[in-house]
mmCIF file of N, CA, C and O in Angstrom:
data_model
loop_
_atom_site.group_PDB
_atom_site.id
_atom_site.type_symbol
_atom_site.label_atom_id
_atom_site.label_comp_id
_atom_site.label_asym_id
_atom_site.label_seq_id
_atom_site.Cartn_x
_atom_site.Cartn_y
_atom_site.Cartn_z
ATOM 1 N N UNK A 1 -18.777 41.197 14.591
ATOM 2 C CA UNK A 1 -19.420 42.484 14.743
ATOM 3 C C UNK A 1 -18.418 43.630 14.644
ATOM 4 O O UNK A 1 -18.721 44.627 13.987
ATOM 5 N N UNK A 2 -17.076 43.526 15.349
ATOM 6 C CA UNK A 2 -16.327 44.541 15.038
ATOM 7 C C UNK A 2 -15.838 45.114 13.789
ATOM 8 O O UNK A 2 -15.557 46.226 13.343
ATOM 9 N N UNK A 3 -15.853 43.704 13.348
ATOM 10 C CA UNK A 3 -15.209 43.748 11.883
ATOM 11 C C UNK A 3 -15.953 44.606 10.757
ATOM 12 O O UNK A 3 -15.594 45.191 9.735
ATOM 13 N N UNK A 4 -17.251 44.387 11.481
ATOM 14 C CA UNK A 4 -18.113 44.591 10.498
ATOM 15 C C UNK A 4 -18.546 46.086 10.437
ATOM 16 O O UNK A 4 -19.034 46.607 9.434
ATOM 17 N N UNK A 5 -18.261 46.864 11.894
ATOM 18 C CA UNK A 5 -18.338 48.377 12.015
ATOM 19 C C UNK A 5 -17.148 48.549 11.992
ATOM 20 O O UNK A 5 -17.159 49.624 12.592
ATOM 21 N N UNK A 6 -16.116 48.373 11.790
ATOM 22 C CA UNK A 6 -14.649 48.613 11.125
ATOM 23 C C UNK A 6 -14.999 48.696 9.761
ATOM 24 O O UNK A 6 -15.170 49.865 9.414
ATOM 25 N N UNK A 7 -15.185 47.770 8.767
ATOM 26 C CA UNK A 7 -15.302 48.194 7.958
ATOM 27 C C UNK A 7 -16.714 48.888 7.535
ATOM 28 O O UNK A 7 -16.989 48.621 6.365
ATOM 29 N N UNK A 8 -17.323 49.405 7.943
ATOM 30 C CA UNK A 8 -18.714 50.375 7.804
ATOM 31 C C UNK A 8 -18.309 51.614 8.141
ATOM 32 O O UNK A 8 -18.771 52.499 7.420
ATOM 33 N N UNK A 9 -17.085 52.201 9.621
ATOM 34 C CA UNK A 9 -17.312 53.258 9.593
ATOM 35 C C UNK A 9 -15.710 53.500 9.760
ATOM 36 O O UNK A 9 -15.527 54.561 10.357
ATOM 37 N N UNK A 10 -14.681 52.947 9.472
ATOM 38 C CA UNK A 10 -13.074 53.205 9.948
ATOM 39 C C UNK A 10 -13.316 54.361 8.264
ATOM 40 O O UNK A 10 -14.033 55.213 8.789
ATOM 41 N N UNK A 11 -13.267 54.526 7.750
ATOM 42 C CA UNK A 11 -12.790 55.790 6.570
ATOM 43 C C UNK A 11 -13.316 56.586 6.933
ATOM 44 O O UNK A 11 -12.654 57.625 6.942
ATOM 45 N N UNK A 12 -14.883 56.717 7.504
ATOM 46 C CA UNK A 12 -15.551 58.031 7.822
ATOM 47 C C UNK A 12 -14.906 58.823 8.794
ATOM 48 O O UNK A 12 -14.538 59.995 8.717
ATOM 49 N N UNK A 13 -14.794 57.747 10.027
ATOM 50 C CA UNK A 13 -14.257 58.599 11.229
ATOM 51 C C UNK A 13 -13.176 59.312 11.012
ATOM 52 O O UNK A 13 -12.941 60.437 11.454
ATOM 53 N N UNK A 14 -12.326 58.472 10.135
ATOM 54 C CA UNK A 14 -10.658 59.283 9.812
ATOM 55 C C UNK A 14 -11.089 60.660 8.981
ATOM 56 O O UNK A 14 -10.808 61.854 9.084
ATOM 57 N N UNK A 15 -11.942 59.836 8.081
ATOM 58 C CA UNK A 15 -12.515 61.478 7.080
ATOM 59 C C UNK A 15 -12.898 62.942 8.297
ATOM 60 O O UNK A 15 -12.627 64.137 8.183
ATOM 61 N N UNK A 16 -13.558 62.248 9.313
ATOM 62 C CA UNK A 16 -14.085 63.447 9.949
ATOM 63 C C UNK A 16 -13.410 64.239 10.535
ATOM 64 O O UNK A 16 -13.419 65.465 10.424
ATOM 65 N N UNK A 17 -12.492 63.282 11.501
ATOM 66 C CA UNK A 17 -11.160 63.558 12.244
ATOM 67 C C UNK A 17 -10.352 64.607 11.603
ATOM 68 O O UNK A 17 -10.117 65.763 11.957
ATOM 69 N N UNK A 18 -10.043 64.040 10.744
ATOM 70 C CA UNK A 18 -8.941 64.803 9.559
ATOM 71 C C UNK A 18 -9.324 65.790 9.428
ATOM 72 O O UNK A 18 -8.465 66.671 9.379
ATOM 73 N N UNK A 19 -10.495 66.134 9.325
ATOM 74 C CA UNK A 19 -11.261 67.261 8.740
ATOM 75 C C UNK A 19 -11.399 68.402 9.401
ATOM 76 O O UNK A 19 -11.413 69.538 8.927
ATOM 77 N N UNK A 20 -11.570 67.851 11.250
ATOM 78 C CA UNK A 20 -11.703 68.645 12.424
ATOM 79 C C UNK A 20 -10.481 69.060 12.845
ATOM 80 O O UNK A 20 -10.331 70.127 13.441
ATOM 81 N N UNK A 21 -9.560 68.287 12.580
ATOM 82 C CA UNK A 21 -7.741 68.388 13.190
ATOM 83 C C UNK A 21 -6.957 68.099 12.293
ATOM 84 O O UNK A 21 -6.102 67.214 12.340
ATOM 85 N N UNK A 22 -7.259 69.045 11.137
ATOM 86 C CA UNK A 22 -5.614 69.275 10.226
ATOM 87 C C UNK A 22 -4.900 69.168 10.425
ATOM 88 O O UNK A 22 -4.236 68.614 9.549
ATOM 89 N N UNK A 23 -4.027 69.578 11.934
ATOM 90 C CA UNK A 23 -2.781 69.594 11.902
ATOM 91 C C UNK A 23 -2.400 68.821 12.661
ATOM 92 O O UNK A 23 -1.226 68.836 13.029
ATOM 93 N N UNK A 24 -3.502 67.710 13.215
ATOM 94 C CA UNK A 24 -3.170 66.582 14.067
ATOM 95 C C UNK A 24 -3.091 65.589 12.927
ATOM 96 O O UNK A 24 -2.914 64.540 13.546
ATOM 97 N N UNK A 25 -3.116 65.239 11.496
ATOM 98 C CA UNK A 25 -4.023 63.933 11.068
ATOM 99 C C UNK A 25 -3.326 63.249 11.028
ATOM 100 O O UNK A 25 -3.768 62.138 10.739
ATOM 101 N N UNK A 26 -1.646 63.336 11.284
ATOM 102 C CA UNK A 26 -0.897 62.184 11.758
ATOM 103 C C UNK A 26 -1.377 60.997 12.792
ATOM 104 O O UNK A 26 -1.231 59.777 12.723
ATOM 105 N N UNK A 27 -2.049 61.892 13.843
ATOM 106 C CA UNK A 27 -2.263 60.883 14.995
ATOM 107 C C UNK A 27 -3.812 60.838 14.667
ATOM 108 O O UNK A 27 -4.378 60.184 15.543
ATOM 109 N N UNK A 28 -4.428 61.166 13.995
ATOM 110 C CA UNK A 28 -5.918 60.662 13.519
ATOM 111 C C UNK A 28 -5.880 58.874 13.630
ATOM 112 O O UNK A 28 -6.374 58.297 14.599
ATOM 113 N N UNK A 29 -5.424 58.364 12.838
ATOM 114 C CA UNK A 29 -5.594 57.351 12.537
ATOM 115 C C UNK A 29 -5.316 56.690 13.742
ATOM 116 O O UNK A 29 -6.290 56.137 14.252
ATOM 117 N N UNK A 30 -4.211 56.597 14.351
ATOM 118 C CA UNK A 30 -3.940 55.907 15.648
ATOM 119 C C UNK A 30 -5.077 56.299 16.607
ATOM 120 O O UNK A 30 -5.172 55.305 17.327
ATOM 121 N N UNK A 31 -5.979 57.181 17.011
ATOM 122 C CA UNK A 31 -6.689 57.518 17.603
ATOM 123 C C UNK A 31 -7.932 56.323 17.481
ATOM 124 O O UNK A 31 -8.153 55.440 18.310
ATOM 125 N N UNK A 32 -8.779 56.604 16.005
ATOM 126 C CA UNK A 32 -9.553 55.456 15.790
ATOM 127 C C UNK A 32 -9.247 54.736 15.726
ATOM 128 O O UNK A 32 -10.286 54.085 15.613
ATOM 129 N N UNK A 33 -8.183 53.784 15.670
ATOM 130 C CA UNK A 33 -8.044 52.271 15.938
ATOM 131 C C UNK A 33 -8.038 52.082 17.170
ATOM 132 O O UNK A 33 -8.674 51.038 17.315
ATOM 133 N N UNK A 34 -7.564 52.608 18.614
ATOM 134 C CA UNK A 34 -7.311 52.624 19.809
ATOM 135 C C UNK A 34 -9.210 52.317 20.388
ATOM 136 O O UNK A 34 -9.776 51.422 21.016
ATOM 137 N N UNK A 35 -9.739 53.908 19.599
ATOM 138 C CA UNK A 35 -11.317 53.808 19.709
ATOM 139 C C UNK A 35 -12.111 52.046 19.579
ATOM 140 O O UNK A 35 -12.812 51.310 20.273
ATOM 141 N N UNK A 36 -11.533 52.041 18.399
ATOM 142 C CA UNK A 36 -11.858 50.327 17.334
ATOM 143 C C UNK A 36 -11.401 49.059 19.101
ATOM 144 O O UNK A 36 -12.193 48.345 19.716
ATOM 145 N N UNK A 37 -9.944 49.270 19.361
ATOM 146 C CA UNK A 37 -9.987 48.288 20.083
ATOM 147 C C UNK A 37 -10.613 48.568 21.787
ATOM 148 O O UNK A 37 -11.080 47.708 22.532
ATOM 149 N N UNK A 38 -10.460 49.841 22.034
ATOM 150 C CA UNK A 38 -11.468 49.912 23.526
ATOM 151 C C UNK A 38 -13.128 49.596 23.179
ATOM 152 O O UNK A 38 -13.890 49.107 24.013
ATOM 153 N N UNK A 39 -13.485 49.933 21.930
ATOM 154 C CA UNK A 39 -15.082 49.713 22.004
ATOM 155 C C UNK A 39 -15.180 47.953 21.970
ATOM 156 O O UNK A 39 -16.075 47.329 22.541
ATOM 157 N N UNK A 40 -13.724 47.129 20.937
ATOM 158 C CA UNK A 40 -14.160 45.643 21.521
ATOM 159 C C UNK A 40 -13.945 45.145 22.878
ATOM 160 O O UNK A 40 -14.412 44.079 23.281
ATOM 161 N N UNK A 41 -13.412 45.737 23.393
ATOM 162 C CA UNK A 41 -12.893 45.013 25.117
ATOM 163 C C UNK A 41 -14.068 45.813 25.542
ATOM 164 O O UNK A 41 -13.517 46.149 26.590
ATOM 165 N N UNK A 42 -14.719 46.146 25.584
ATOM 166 C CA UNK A 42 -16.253 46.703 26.101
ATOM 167 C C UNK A 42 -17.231 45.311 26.901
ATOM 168 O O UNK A 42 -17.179 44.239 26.299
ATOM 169 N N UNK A 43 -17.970 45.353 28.038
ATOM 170 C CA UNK A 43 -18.150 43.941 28.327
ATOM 171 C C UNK A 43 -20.046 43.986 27.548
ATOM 172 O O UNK A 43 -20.770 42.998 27.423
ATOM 173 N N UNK A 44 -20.271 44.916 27.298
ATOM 174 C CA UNK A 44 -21.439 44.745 26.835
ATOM 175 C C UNK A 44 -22.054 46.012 26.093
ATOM 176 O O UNK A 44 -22.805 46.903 26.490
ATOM 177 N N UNK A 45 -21.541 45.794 25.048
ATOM 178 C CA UNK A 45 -21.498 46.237 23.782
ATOM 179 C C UNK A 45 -23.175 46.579 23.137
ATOM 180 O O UNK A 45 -23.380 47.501 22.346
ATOM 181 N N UNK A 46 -23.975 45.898 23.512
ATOM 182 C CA UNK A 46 -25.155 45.937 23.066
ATOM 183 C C UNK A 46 -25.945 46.878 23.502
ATOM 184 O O UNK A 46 -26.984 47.264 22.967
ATOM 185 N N UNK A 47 -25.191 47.470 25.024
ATOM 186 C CA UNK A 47 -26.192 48.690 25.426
ATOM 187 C C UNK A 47 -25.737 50.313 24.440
ATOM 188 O O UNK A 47 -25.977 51.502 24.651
ATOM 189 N N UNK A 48 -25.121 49.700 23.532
ATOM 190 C CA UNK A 48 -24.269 51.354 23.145
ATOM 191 C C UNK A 48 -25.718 51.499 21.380
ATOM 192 O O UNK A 48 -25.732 50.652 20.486
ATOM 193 N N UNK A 49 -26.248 52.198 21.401
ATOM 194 C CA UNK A 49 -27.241 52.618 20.837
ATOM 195 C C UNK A 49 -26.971 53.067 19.137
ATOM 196 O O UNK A 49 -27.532 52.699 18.105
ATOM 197 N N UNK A 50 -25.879 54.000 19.389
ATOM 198 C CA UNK A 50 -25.517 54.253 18.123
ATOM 199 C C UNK A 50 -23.555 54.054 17.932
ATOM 200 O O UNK A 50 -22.725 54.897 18.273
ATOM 201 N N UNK A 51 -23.301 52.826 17.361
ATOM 202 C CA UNK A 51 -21.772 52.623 17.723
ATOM 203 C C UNK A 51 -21.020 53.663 17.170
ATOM 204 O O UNK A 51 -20.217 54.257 17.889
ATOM 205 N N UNK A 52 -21.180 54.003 15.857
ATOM 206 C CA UNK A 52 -20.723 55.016 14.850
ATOM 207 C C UNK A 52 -20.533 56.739 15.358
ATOM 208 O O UNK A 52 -19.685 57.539 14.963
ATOM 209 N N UNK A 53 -21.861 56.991 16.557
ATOM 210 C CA UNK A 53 -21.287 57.992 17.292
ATOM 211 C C UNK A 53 -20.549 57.599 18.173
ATOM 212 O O UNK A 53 -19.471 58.182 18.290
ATOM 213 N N UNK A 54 -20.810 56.696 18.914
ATOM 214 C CA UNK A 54 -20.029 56.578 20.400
ATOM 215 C C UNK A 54 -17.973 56.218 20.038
ATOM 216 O O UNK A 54 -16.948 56.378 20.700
ATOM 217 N N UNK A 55 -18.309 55.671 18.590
ATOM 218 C CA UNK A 55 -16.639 55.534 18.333
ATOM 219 C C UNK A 55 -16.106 56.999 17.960
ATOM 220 O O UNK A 55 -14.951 57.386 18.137
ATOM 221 N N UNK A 56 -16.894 57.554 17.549
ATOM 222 C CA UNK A 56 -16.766 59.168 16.920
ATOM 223 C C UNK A 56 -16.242 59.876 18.309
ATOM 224 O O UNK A 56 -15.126 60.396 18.309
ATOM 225 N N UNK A 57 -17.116 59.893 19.577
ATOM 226 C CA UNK A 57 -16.445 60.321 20.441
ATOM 227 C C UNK A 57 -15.499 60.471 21.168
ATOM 228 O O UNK A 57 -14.848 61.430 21.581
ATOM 229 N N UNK A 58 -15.479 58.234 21.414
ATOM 230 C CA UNK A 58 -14.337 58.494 21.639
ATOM 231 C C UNK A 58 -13.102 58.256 21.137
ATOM 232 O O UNK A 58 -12.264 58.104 22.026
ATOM 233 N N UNK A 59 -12.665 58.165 19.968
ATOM 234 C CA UNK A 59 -11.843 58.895 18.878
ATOM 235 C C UNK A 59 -11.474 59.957 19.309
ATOM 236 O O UNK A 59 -10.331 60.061 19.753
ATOM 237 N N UNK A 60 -12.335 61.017 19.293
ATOM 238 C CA UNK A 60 -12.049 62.550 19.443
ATOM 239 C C UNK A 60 -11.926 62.824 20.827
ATOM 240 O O UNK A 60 -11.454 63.891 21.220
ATOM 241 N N UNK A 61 -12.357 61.844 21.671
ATOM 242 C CA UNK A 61 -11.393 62.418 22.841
ATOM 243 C C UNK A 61 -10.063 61.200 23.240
ATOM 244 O O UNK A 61 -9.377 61.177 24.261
ATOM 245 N N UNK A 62 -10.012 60.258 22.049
ATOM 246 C CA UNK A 62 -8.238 59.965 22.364
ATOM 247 C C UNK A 62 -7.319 61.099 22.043
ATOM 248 O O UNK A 62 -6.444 61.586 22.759
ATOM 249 N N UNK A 63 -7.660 61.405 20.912
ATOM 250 C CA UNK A 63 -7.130 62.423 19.695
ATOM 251 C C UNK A 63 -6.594 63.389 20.878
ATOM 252 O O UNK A 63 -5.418 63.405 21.243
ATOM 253 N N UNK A 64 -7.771 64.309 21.506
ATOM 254 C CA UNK A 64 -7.427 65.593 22.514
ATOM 255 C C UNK A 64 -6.589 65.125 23.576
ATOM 256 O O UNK A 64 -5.672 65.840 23.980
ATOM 257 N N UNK A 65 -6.832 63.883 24.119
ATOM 258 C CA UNK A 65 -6.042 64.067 25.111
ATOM 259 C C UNK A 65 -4.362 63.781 24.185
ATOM 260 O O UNK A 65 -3.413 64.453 24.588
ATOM 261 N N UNK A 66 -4.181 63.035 23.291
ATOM 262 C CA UNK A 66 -2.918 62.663 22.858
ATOM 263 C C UNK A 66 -2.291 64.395 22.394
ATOM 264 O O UNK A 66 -1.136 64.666 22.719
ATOM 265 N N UNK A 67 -2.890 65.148 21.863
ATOM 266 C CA UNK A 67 -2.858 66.563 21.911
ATOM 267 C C UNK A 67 -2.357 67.172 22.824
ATOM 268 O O UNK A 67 -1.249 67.707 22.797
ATOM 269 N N UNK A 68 -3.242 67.151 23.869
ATOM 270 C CA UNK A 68 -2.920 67.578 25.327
ATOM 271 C C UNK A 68 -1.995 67.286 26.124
ATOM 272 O O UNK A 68 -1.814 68.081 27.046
ATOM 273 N N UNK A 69 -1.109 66.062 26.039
ATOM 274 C CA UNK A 69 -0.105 65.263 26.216
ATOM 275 C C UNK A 69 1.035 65.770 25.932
ATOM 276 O O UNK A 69 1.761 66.136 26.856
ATOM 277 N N UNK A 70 1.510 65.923 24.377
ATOM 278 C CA UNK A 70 2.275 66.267 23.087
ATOM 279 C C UNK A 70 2.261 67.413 24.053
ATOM 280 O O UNK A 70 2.875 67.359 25.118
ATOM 281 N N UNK A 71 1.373 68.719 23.576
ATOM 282 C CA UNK A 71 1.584 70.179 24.227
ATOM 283 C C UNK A 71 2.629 70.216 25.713
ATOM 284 O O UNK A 71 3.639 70.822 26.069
ATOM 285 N N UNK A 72 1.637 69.111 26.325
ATOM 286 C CA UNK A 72 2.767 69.286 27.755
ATOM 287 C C UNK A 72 4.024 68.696 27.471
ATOM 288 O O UNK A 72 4.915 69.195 28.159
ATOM 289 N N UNK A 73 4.346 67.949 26.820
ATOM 290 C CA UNK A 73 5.911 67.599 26.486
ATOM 291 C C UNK A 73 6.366 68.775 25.944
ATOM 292 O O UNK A 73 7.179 69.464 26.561
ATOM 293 N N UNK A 74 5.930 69.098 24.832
ATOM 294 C CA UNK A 74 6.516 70.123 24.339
ATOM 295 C C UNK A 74 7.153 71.461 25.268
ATOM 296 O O UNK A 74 8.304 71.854 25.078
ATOM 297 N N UNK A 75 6.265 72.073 26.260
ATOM 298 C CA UNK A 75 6.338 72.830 27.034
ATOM 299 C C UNK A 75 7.268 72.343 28.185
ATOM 300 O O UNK A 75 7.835 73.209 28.851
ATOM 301 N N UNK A 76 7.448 71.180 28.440
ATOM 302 C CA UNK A 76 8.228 70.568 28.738
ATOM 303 C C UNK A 76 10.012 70.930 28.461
ATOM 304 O O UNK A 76 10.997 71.262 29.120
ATOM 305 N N UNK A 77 9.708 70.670 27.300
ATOM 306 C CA UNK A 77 11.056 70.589 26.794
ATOM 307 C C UNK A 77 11.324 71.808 26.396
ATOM 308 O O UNK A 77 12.540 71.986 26.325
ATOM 309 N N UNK A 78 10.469 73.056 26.000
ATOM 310 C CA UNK A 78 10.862 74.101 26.064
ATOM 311 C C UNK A 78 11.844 74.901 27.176
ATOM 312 O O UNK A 78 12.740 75.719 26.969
ATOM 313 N N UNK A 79 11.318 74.340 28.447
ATOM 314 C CA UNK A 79 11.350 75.070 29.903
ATOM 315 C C UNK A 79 12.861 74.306 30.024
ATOM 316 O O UNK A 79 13.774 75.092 30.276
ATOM 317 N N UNK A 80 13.234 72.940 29.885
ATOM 318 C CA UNK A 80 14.862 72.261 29.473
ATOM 319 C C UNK A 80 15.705 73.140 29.226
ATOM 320 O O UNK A 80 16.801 73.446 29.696
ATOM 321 N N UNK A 81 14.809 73.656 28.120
ATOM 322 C CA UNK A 81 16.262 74.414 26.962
ATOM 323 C C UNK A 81 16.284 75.810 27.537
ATOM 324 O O UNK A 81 17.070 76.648 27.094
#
């Protein structure tokens, strides 16, 4: 089953991603696969209605928080120097 919405929706999500966060699309991709492997360790998978959104989401909120992360390092290391 994973395999099978991996390959049905892994190009779209990156397409969308990419699309929403230009200047993230480095970490696009790492985002949806992370999505790909938390939705299989899921213990029951069958209650999720529409998978293609629910990976969409949370994709886009690995993405923000890895964003949100980055920023605080950055600011981080600003305040160093």
């Amino acid at each position: 089953m994973i395999e099978d919405l991996h390959r049905r929706h892994h190009a779209d999500l990156v397409r969308v991603l990419c699309r929403r966060f230009r200047e993230h699309h480095d970490a696009v991709e790492d985002a949806v696969q992370s999505a790909f492997v938390r939705f299989s360790e899921l213990e029951d998978r069958s209650t999720v209605g529409n998978p293609r959104a629910f990976l969409l989401v949370m994709a886009r909120n690995l993405l923000l928080n890895q964003i949100a992360r980055a920023g605080v390092a950055q600011r981080n290391v600003e305040q160093e120097i």
